[in-house]
Short mmCIF file of C-alpha atoms in Angstrom, two decimals:
data_model
loop_
_atom_site.label_atom_id
_atom_site.label_comp_id
_atom_site.label_asym_id
_atom_site.label_seq_id
_atom_site.Cartn_x
_atom_site.Cartn_y
_atom_site.Cartn_z
CA UNK A 977 17.38 39.85 -24.36
CA UNK A 978 19.01 40.58 -20.74
CA UNK A 979 16.50 38.39 -19.39
CA UNK A 980 16.76 35.57 -21.94
CA UNK A 981 20.41 35.08 -21.72
CA UNK A 982 20.01 35.60 -17.64
CA UNK A 983 17.63 32.31 -17.76
CA UNK A 984 19.66 30.60 -20.27
CA UNK A 985 22.84 30.88 -17.86
CA UNK A 986 20.83 30.02 -14.99
CA UNK A 987 19.31 26.84 -16.69
CA UNK A 988 22.71 26.13 -17.48
CA UNK A 989 23.78 25.91 -13.86
CA UNK A 990 20.67 24.42 -12.47
CA UNK A 991 20.82 21.71 -14.85
CA UNK A 992 24.62 20.37 -13.80
CA UNK A 993 22.96 20.05 -10.04
CA UNK A 994 20.65 17.39 -11.98
CA UNK A 995 23.53 15.56 -13.51
CA UNK A 996 25.46 15.49 -10.15
CA UNK A 997 22.85 14.04 -7.92
CA UNK A 998 21.92 11.20 -10.60
CA UNK A 999 25.35 10.24 -10.54
CA UNK A 1000 25.32 10.11 -6.77
CA UNK A 1001 22.18 8.33 -6.23
CA UNK A 1002 23.12 5.65 -8.77
CA UNK A 1003 26.51 5.52 -7.43
CA UNK A 1004 24.70 4.65 -4.07
CA UNK A 1005 23.12 1.78 -5.76
CA UNK A 1006 26.63 0.53 -6.76
CA UNK A 1007 27.24 -0.24 -3.09
CA UNK A 1008 24.27 -2.25 -2.62
CA UNK A 1009 25.47 -5.67 -3.79
CA UNK A 1010 28.68 -5.11 -1.99
CA UNK A 1011 27.42 -3.89 1.53
CA UNK A 1012 24.95 -7.10 0.76
CA UNK A 1013 27.99 -9.47 0.81
CA UNK A 1014 29.95 -7.74 3.75
CA UNK A 1015 27.09 -7.78 6.49
CA UNK A 1016 25.49 -10.89 5.15
CA UNK A 1017 22.24 -8.84 4.25
CA UNK A 1018 19.18 -10.53 3.02
CA UNK A 1019 17.46 -8.67 0.28
CA UNK A 1020 15.33 -6.69 2.34
CA UNK A 1021 17.72 -5.93 4.50
CA UNK A 1022 19.76 -4.35 1.54
CA UNK A 1023 16.60 -2.68 0.78
CA UNK A 1024 16.71 -0.55 3.81
CA UNK A 1025 19.93 0.90 2.36
CA UNK A 1026 17.42 3.03 0.13
CA UNK A 1027 14.90 2.93 2.87
CA UNK A 1028 17.80 5.66 4.76
CA UNK A 1029 18.73 7.28 1.37
CA UNK A 1030 14.98 8.43 0.14
CA UNK A 1031 13.67 8.67 3.66
CA UNK A 1032 15.59 11.95 4.00
CA UNK A 1033 13.24 13.20 1.05
CA UNK A 1034 10.05 11.97 2.91
CA UNK A 1035 11.50 13.71 6.48
CA UNK A 1036 12.93 16.65 4.65
CA UNK A 1037 11.13 17.88 1.93
CA UNK A 1038 8.85 20.32 3.30
CA UNK A 1039 11.50 21.09 5.80
CA UNK A 1040 14.05 22.40 2.66
CA UNK A 1041 10.90 24.55 0.97
CA UNK A 1042 10.61 26.06 4.65
CA UNK A 1043 14.60 27.05 4.68
CA UNK A 1044 14.34 28.19 1.27
CA UNK A 1045 11.80 30.29 1.45
CA UNK A 1046 13.76 31.88 4.41
CA UNK A 1047 17.51 32.21 3.34
CA UNK A 1048 16.56 32.23 -0.87
CA UNK A 1049 17.10 29.13 -3.70
CA UNK A 1050 20.69 30.73 -4.00
CA UNK A 1051 21.85 30.25 -0.48
CA UNK A 1052 19.83 27.15 -0.25
CA UNK A 1053 21.74 25.71 -3.20
CA UNK A 1054 24.83 26.10 -1.68
CA UNK A 1055 23.47 24.92 1.83
CA UNK A 1056 22.74 21.58 -0.05
CA UNK A 1057 25.93 21.25 -1.79
CA UNK A 1058 27.66 21.54 1.63
CA UNK A 1059 25.36 18.56 3.29
CA UNK A 1060 26.04 16.66 -0.27
CA UNK A 1061 29.60 17.03 0.40
CA UNK A 1062 29.66 15.84 3.92
CA UNK A 1063 27.76 13.20 3.54
CA UNK A 1064 30.07 11.81 0.65
CA UNK A 1065 32.95 12.50 3.39
CA UNK A 1066 30.73 10.40 5.69
CA UNK A 1067 32.01 7.09 3.91
CA UNK A 1068 35.53 7.78 4.62
CA UNK A 1069 35.28 6.19 8.16
CA UNK A 1070 32.01 4.12 7.19
CA UNK A 1071 34.22 2.21 4.95
CA UNK A 1072 37.56 2.20 7.63
CA UNK A 1073 35.48 1.06 10.52
CA UNK A 1074 32.87 -1.26 7.99
CA UNK A 1075 29.99 0.04 10.53
CA UNK A 1076 26.86 -0.59 9.09
CA UNK A 1077 25.42 2.36 11.07
CA UNK A 1078 27.69 4.58 9.67
CA UNK A 1079 27.00 3.47 6.34
CA UNK A 1080 23.35 4.44 7.00
CA UNK A 1081 24.40 7.90 8.72
CA UNK A 1082 26.44 8.45 5.18
CA UNK A 1083 23.39 7.95 3.16
CA UNK A 1084 21.13 10.10 4.96
CA UNK A 1085 23.32 12.94 5.32
CA UNK A 1086 24.12 12.69 0.91
CA UNK A 1087 20.44 12.18 0.30
CA UNK A 1088 19.52 15.29 2.47
CA UNK A 1089 21.81 17.18 0.92
CA UNK A 1090 20.13 16.16 -2.62
CA UNK A 1091 16.59 16.80 -1.24
CA UNK A 1092 17.82 20.60 -0.52
CA UNK A 1093 18.93 20.97 -4.63
CA UNK A 1094 15.61 18.93 -5.67
CA UNK A 1095 13.45 21.17 -3.70
CA UNK A 1096 14.79 24.35 -4.98
CA UNK A 1097 15.85 23.01 -8.81
CA UNK A 1098 12.50 21.15 -10.08
CA UNK A 1099 10.30 24.39 -9.54
CA UNK A 1100 12.78 27.17 -10.62
CA UNK A 1101 13.49 25.20 -13.77
CA UNK A 1102 9.82 24.99 -14.22
CA UNK A 1103 9.42 28.54 -14.05
CA UNK A 1104 12.01 29.44 -16.02
CA UNK A 1105 9.64 30.05 -18.82
CA UNK A 1106 5.88 29.93 -19.92
CA UNK A 1107 3.99 26.99 -18.03
CA UNK A 1108 2.91 25.00 -21.44
CA UNK A 1109 7.00 24.60 -22.31
CA UNK A 1110 7.59 23.21 -18.51
CA UNK A 1111 7.83 19.49 -18.95
CA UNK A 1112 10.35 19.72 -22.14
CA UNK A 1113 12.38 22.02 -19.67
CA UNK A 1114 12.38 19.51 -16.91
CA UNK A 1115 13.13 16.65 -19.24
CA UNK A 1116 15.97 18.74 -20.67
CA UNK A 1117 17.14 19.50 -17.49
CA UNK A 1118 16.66 15.48 -16.53
CA UNK A 1119 18.21 14.26 -19.58
CA UNK A 1120 21.38 15.33 -18.20
CA UNK A 1121 20.72 14.06 -15.03
CA UNK A 1122 20.26 10.69 -16.59
CA UNK A 1123 23.55 11.31 -17.97
CA UNK A 1124 24.86 11.05 -14.65
CA UNK A 1125 22.84 8.04 -13.97
CA UNK A 1126 24.44 6.71 -17.12
CA UNK A 1127 28.20 7.03 -16.46
CA UNK A 1128 28.13 6.18 -12.68
CA UNK A 1129 26.97 2.46 -12.89
CA UNK A 1130 30.40 2.06 -15.05
CA UNK A 1131 32.32 3.86 -12.79
CA UNK A 1132 30.79 1.99 -9.50
CA UNK A 1133 31.51 -1.58 -11.37
CA UNK A 1134 35.34 -0.08 -12.00
CA UNK A 1135 36.07 0.84 -8.70
CA UNK A 1136 33.82 -0.31 -6.16
CA UNK A 1137 32.15 -4.00 -7.68
CA UNK A 1138 35.57 -4.58 -9.42
CA UNK A 1139 37.24 -7.04 -6.75
CA UNK A 1140 35.94 -10.11 -4.77
CA UNK A 1141 34.12 -9.33 -1.35
CA UNK A 1142 34.66 -11.99 1.19
CA UNK A 1143 32.15 -13.62 3.86
CA UNK A 1144 32.23 -13.70 7.28
CA UNK A 1145 33.93 -17.32 7.01
CA UNK A 1146 36.53 -16.47 4.70
CA UNK A 1147 37.25 -13.14 6.71
CA UNK A 1148 37.91 -15.44 9.67
CA UNK A 1149 40.39 -18.04 7.90
CA UNK A 1150 42.61 -14.98 6.71
CA UNK A 1151 45.90 -14.24 9.07
CA UNK A 1152 46.63 -11.36 11.02
CA UNK A 1153 48.45 -9.24 8.13
CA UNK A 1154 46.34 -10.47 5.26
CA UNK A 1155 43.18 -9.74 7.28
CA UNK A 1156 44.26 -6.08 7.93
CA UNK A 1157 45.58 -5.81 4.14
CA UNK A 1158 42.24 -6.92 2.87
CA UNK A 1159 40.58 -4.10 5.31
CA UNK A 1160 42.60 -1.60 3.78
CA UNK A 1161 41.59 -2.60 0.32
CA UNK A 1162 38.29 -2.84 1.08
CA UNK A 1163 37.96 0.50 2.36
CA UNK A 1164 39.80 2.48 -0.34
CA UNK A 1165 37.45 0.63 -3.32
CA UNK A 1166 34.45 3.14 -1.39
CA UNK A 1167 36.25 5.82 0.17
CA UNK A 1168 38.22 6.70 -3.42
CA UNK A 1169 35.48 7.69 -5.10
CA UNK A 1170 33.52 9.72 -2.75
CA UNK A 1171 36.31 11.44 -1.40
CA UNK A 1172 36.94 12.77 -4.96
CA UNK A 1173 32.85 13.45 -5.15
CA UNK A 1174 33.17 15.60 -1.84
CA UNK A 1175 36.11 17.33 -3.62
CA UNK A 1176 33.85 18.50 -6.74
CA UNK A 1177 31.23 19.43 -4.68
CA UNK A 1178 32.91 21.79 -2.68
CA UNK A 1179 34.13 23.84 -5.52
CA UNK A 1180 30.75 23.69 -7.17
CA UNK A 1181 29.22 24.81 -3.82
CA UNK A 1182 32.05 27.84 -4.27
CA UNK A 1183 31.05 29.08 -7.73
CA UNK A 1184 27.48 28.68 -6.66
CA UNK A 1185 28.45 31.73 -4.78
CA UNK A 1186 29.42 34.03 -7.48
CA UNK A 1187 26.38 33.20 -9.80
CA UNK A 1188 23.57 35.33 -10.71
CA UNK A 1189 20.19 33.47 -10.14
CA UNK A 1190 17.04 35.60 -11.56
CA UNK A 1191 14.49 36.04 -8.66
CA UNK A 1192 11.25 34.47 -10.63
CA UNK A 1193 9.49 32.84 -7.29
CA UNK A 1194 7.82 35.56 -5.09
CA UNK A 1195 6.75 34.86 -1.20
CA UNK A 1196 4.59 32.74 -1.12
CA UNK A 1197 1.34 33.50 0.72
CA UNK A 1198 0.43 32.43 4.23
CA UNK A 1199 -1.07 28.37 4.45
CA UNK A 1200 0.62 27.64 1.37
CA UNK A 1201 1.02 24.15 2.33
CA UNK A 1202 -2.82 24.02 3.53
CA UNK A 1203 -3.85 25.55 0.25
CA UNK A 1204 -1.41 23.54 -1.97
CA UNK A 1205 -2.86 20.24 -0.70
CA UNK A 1206 -6.29 21.15 -1.88
CA UNK A 1207 -5.26 20.40 -5.26
CA UNK A 1208 -6.58 17.12 -6.64
CA UNK A 1209 -4.04 17.40 -9.58
CA UNK A 1210 -1.13 17.96 -7.19
CA UNK A 1211 -2.18 14.88 -4.92
CA UNK A 1212 -2.39 12.51 -7.52
CA UNK A 1213 0.77 13.79 -9.55
CA UNK A 1214 2.26 13.20 -6.10
CA UNK A 1215 0.90 9.72 -5.72
CA UNK A 1216 2.60 9.33 -9.07
CA UNK A 1217 5.84 10.52 -7.98
CA UNK A 1218 5.97 7.93 -5.02
CA UNK A 1219 5.11 4.53 -7.78
CA UNK A 1220 7.68 5.84 -10.69
CA UNK A 1221 10.56 7.05 -7.80
CA UNK A 1222 9.81 3.59 -6.02
CA UNK A 1223 9.82 1.25 -9.07
CA UNK A 1224 12.70 2.91 -10.88
CA UNK A 1225 14.71 2.49 -7.78
CA UNK A 1226 13.52 -1.16 -7.31
CA UNK A 1227 14.54 -1.64 -10.73
CA UNK A 1228 17.79 -0.01 -10.48
CA UNK A 1229 18.76 -1.29 -7.23
CA UNK A 1230 18.26 -5.53 -7.62
CA UNK A 1231 19.25 -5.20 -11.76
CA UNK A 1232 22.72 -6.99 -10.45
CA UNK A 1233 20.89 -9.42 -8.12
CA UNK A 1234 18.19 -10.01 -11.06
CA UNK A 1235 20.97 -10.99 -13.29
CA UNK A 1236 22.99 -13.03 -10.95
CA UNK A 1237 19.59 -14.59 -10.20
CA UNK A 1238 19.35 -15.85 -14.50
CA UNK A 1239 23.04 -17.21 -13.98
CA UNK A 1240 23.53 -14.19 -17.03
CA UNK A 1241 27.38 -13.57 -15.72
CA UNK A 1242 27.62 -16.73 -17.29
CA UNK A 1243 26.12 -16.38 -20.49
CA UNK A 1244 27.57 -13.34 -20.86
CA UNK A 1245 31.28 -14.82 -20.33
CA UNK A 1246 30.15 -17.85 -22.99
CA UNK A 1247 28.91 -15.38 -25.68
CA UNK A 1248 31.38 -13.37 -27.58
CA UNK A 1249 29.94 -10.09 -28.52
CA UNK A 1250 28.25 -9.80 -25.11
CA UNK A 1251 32.10 -10.48 -23.45
CA UNK A 1252 33.04 -7.75 -25.58
CA UNK A 1253 30.46 -5.15 -24.52
CA UNK A 1254 30.90 -6.26 -20.98
CA UNK A 1255 34.87 -5.74 -21.12
CA UNK A 1256 34.36 -2.54 -23.64
CA UNK A 1257 32.21 -0.91 -20.72
CA UNK A 1258 34.42 -1.92 -17.74
CA UNK A 1259 37.87 -1.73 -19.19
CA UNK A 1260 38.90 -4.81 -18.30
CA UNK A 1261 38.83 -8.81 -18.94
CA UNK A 1262 35.79 -10.08 -17.41
CA UNK A 1263 37.62 -14.00 -16.54
CA UNK A 1264 39.41 -11.38 -14.29
CA UNK A 1265 36.54 -9.77 -12.63
CA UNK A 1266 33.88 -10.87 -10.13
CA UNK A 1267 30.41 -11.55 -11.57
CA UNK A 1268 28.52 -8.82 -10.06
CA UNK A 1269 31.18 -6.46 -12.20
CA UNK A 1270 30.27 -8.40 -15.50
CA UNK A 1271 26.63 -7.81 -14.97
CA UNK A 1272 26.88 -5.03 -13.39
CA UNK A 1273 28.38 -3.50 -16.57
CA UNK A 1274 25.08 -3.48 -18.48
CA UNK A 1275 23.30 -1.41 -15.62
CA UNK A 1276 24.61 1.31 -17.69
CA UNK A 1277 21.98 0.44 -20.46
CA UNK A 1278 18.97 1.35 -18.12
CA UNK A 1279 19.97 4.76 -17.09
CA UNK A 1280 21.40 5.55 -20.63
CA UNK A 1281 17.84 4.88 -22.21
CA UNK A 1282 16.33 7.06 -19.58
CA UNK A 1283 18.83 9.57 -20.92
CA UNK A 1284 18.32 8.94 -24.66
CA UNK A 1285 14.32 8.94 -23.72
CA UNK A 1286 14.82 12.27 -22.01
CA UNK A 1287 16.34 14.16 -24.72
CA UNK A 1288 13.37 12.56 -27.04
CA UNK A 1289 10.80 13.35 -24.67
CA UNK A 1290 12.07 17.10 -24.24
CA UNK A 1291 11.10 17.26 -28.05
CA UNK A 1292 8.17 15.10 -27.66
CA UNK A 1293 6.07 16.55 -24.95
CA UNK A 1294 6.34 20.52 -26.80
CA UNK A 1295 4.43 18.87 -30.21
CA UNK A 1296 2.36 16.13 -28.00
CA UNK A 1297 0.23 16.88 -25.03
CA UNK A 1298 2.60 15.67 -21.72
CA UNK A 1299 0.28 14.35 -20.31
CA UNK A 1300 -0.58 11.42 -23.62
CA UNK A 1301 3.52 11.26 -23.89
CA UNK A 1302 3.51 10.02 -20.50
CA UNK A 1303 0.61 7.24 -20.59
CA UNK A 1304 2.08 5.79 -23.78
CA UNK A 1305 5.51 5.72 -21.96
CA UNK A 1306 3.98 4.02 -19.03
CA UNK A 1307 2.71 1.26 -21.20
CA UNK A 1308 5.71 0.86 -22.74
CA UNK A 1309 7.47 0.05 -19.10
CA UNK A 1310 4.46 -2.50 -18.41
CA UNK A 1311 4.96 -4.57 -21.79
CA UNK A 1312 8.38 -4.62 -21.20
CA UNK A 1313 8.21 -5.83 -17.59
CA UNK A 1314 5.90 -8.47 -18.72
CA UNK A 1315 8.36 -9.81 -21.34
CA UNK A 1316 11.12 -10.03 -18.74
CA UNK A 1317 8.63 -12.07 -16.58
CA UNK A 1318 7.92 -14.54 -18.92
CA UNK A 1319 11.27 -15.10 -21.11
CA UNK A 1320 14.90 -15.69 -19.94
CA UNK A 1321 18.65 -15.35 -21.17
CA UNK A 1322 19.41 -12.39 -22.87
CA UNK A 1323 15.64 -11.14 -23.74
CA UNK A 1324 14.71 -11.24 -20.35
CA UNK A 1325 17.97 -8.52 -19.61
CA UNK A 1326 17.40 -6.80 -22.72
CA UNK A 1327 13.69 -6.09 -21.49
CA UNK A 1328 14.14 -5.09 -18.19
CA UNK A 1329 16.56 -2.83 -19.75
CA UNK A 1330 14.90 -0.88 -21.46
CA UNK A 1331 12.21 0.07 -19.01
CA UNK A 1332 14.81 2.30 -18.46
CA UNK A 1333 13.71 3.77 -21.60
CA UNK A 1334 10.27 4.44 -20.90
CA UNK A 1335 11.09 5.85 -17.29
CA UNK A 1336 12.76 8.46 -18.72
CA UNK A 1337 9.74 11.14 -19.36
CA UNK A 1338 8.07 10.11 -16.17
CA UNK A 1339 9.46 12.28 -12.82
CA UNK A 1340 9.91 15.48 -14.79
CA UNK A 1341 6.41 15.28 -16.69
CA UNK A 1342 4.42 14.21 -13.65
CA UNK A 1343 6.11 17.34 -11.76
CA UNK A 1344 5.53 19.71 -14.06
CA UNK A 1345 1.96 18.34 -14.88
CA UNK A 1346 1.11 18.59 -11.29
CA UNK A 1347 2.48 22.00 -10.78
CA UNK A 1348 0.10 23.29 -13.47
CA UNK A 1349 -1.76 26.46 -12.41
CA UNK A 1350 -0.41 26.39 -8.56
CA UNK A 1351 1.80 30.40 -9.41
CA UNK A 1352 3.17 30.94 -6.16
CA UNK A 1353 2.43 27.84 -4.53
CA UNK A 1354 4.60 26.17 -6.63
CA UNK A 1355 7.43 26.12 -4.09
CA UNK A 1356 5.18 24.17 -1.60
CA UNK A 1357 4.01 22.19 -4.28
CA UNK A 1358 7.58 21.00 -4.85
CA UNK A 1359 8.29 20.16 -1.13
CA UNK A 1360 4.98 18.49 -1.49
CA UNK A 1361 5.84 16.25 -4.48
CA UNK A 1362 9.91 15.69 -3.25
CA UNK A 1363 8.43 14.39 0.29
CA UNK A 1364 7.22 11.70 -2.27
CA UNK A 1365 10.03 10.47 -3.48
CA UNK A 1366 10.14 8.61 -0.45
CA UNK A 1367 8.65 5.87 -2.53
CA UNK A 1368 12.09 5.18 -3.21
CA UNK A 1369 12.53 4.13 -0.17
CA UNK A 1370 8.98 2.26 0.38
CA UNK A 1371 9.03 -0.17 -2.73
CA UNK A 1372 12.58 -1.28 -2.75
CA UNK A 1373 12.42 -3.19 0.56
CA UNK A 1374 8.93 -4.39 -0.37
CA UNK A 1375 10.31 -5.56 -3.78
CA UNK A 1376 13.36 -7.64 -1.96
CA UNK A 1377 10.78 -8.89 0.44
CA UNK A 1378 8.79 -10.43 -2.27
CA UNK A 1379 12.22 -11.58 -4.17
CA UNK A 1380 13.10 -13.29 -0.92
CA UNK A 1381 9.59 -15.26 -0.64
CA UNK A 1382 8.80 -15.63 -4.70
CA UNK A 1383 11.34 -15.06 -6.67
CA UNK A 1384 12.56 -11.50 -9.07
CA UNK A 1385 10.00 -12.76 -11.85
CA UNK A 1386 6.82 -12.56 -9.66
CA UNK A 1387 7.90 -9.87 -7.62
CA UNK A 1388 8.06 -7.38 -10.84
CA UNK A 1389 3.91 -7.45 -10.56
CA UNK A 1390 4.24 -5.08 -7.95
CA UNK A 1391 6.03 -2.79 -10.19
CA UNK A 1392 3.57 -3.47 -13.02
CA UNK A 1393 0.79 -1.95 -10.47
CA UNK A 1394 2.89 0.81 -10.15
CA UNK A 1395 3.15 2.36 -13.27
CA UNK A 1396 -0.03 1.02 -14.21
CA UNK A 1397 -0.96 4.19 -11.82
CA UNK A 1398 0.98 6.37 -13.79
CA UNK A 1399 -0.92 5.55 -17.09
CA UNK A 1400 -4.63 6.32 -15.18
CA UNK A 1401 -2.44 9.67 -14.08
CA UNK A 1402 -1.46 10.30 -18.03
CA UNK A 1403 -5.24 9.57 -19.18
CA UNK A 1404 -6.50 11.84 -16.16
CA UNK A 1405 -4.82 14.83 -16.97
CA UNK A 1406 -5.16 14.11 -20.90
CA UNK A 1407 -9.06 14.58 -19.90
CA UNK A 1408 -9.11 17.54 -18.22
CA UNK A 1409 -6.99 19.24 -20.28
CA UNK A 1410 -9.65 18.31 -23.42
CA UNK A 1411 -12.29 19.55 -21.17
CA UNK A 1412 -10.27 22.77 -20.30
CA UNK A 1413 -10.06 23.58 -24.05
CA UNK A 1414 -14.08 22.79 -24.76
CA UNK A 1415 -14.76 25.35 -21.38
CA UNK A 1416 -12.76 27.77 -23.28
CA UNK A 1417 -14.21 27.47 -26.63
CA UNK A 1418 -18.04 27.52 -25.23
CA UNK A 1419 -17.07 30.69 -23.33
CA UNK A 1420 -15.58 33.03 -26.12
#
């Protein structure tokens, strides 16, 4: 009974971390349209923002696993939180000096903190109970991650995208006093939310000093990483994580630009119902807001779909094989992307937003399926899987490059290929499970 209470408390505190990094990851996305105008970036260059953010996963996931094995998961979580807070504080000088290189450094440090938290929290939640229910637990934790990603776009639209960003020519035309005032207001729009987050994260790190976490993961055997990459299931799952994160981030990062490209801001302002939805989310008259904020409000539905899907997925993966649920959801994502490609206006908008619902269970389900049977090698496996979150650094710039040259609609084919791989992975895991059941029945 004591263990059950300890596990429940640990699960609650760990789940708060999922909410935190989901919120910050999507808030970072809100800066991309702003940075694109401030620094006159094309879509490919704007995609490099995600390269700096998700590149940290590639460089630091395996080292994070090594660090955690030395200092323990509790100290590792505190280290991750303090690193995250440092990255948030770096947005202050980045906004003050309008230096793109400092923005990139801030992104990288924030991602470094989140990487340490991801490597620690995902396998920890997976082992807080039986292996067969690991997908359900991770889906529930990731549902709160999605709650953070649902709230973040509205916060970003209100605080970061709400005013009109001037281009280089417009700034040059301002007199000295107006230019100084513009720079101050621009900096404040970015600085305020990130300073608030930094303070909150430091307080959370302080709280974790006094939290007791059960020691569930034993010290891993030597040569763990060499052993773990010999697992075919893990390697296939790692590719699944790569393409899933890349596709999800590509959609989330370019939704605002995609909607603006379809002239949806004008359509929203002309439609009473859509205008009302936008204004209720933003809490302001859409006529007074920049077009980016008007369409940006609807990005909330993309991430809220993921939240709803994960709460549903936590139940579905208890009663249906997780691998079958995974394949079904990936097929749904493909179908709605195709609908968005071949339609326009609100049909195209809502269909791409619905992809968020089908994204929902993919990361936790792929992650937990990949960890099956690895026992004490789970920390190393987590390091490998989190490394493949680098898909969020590779696929969005490629998608941006394609969008620059062939347009958003055709570029969506890249994302269809990503989701088709996940369909394949789900089928492979389903067949493997069926084979294991047959072999067990023959030996009994």
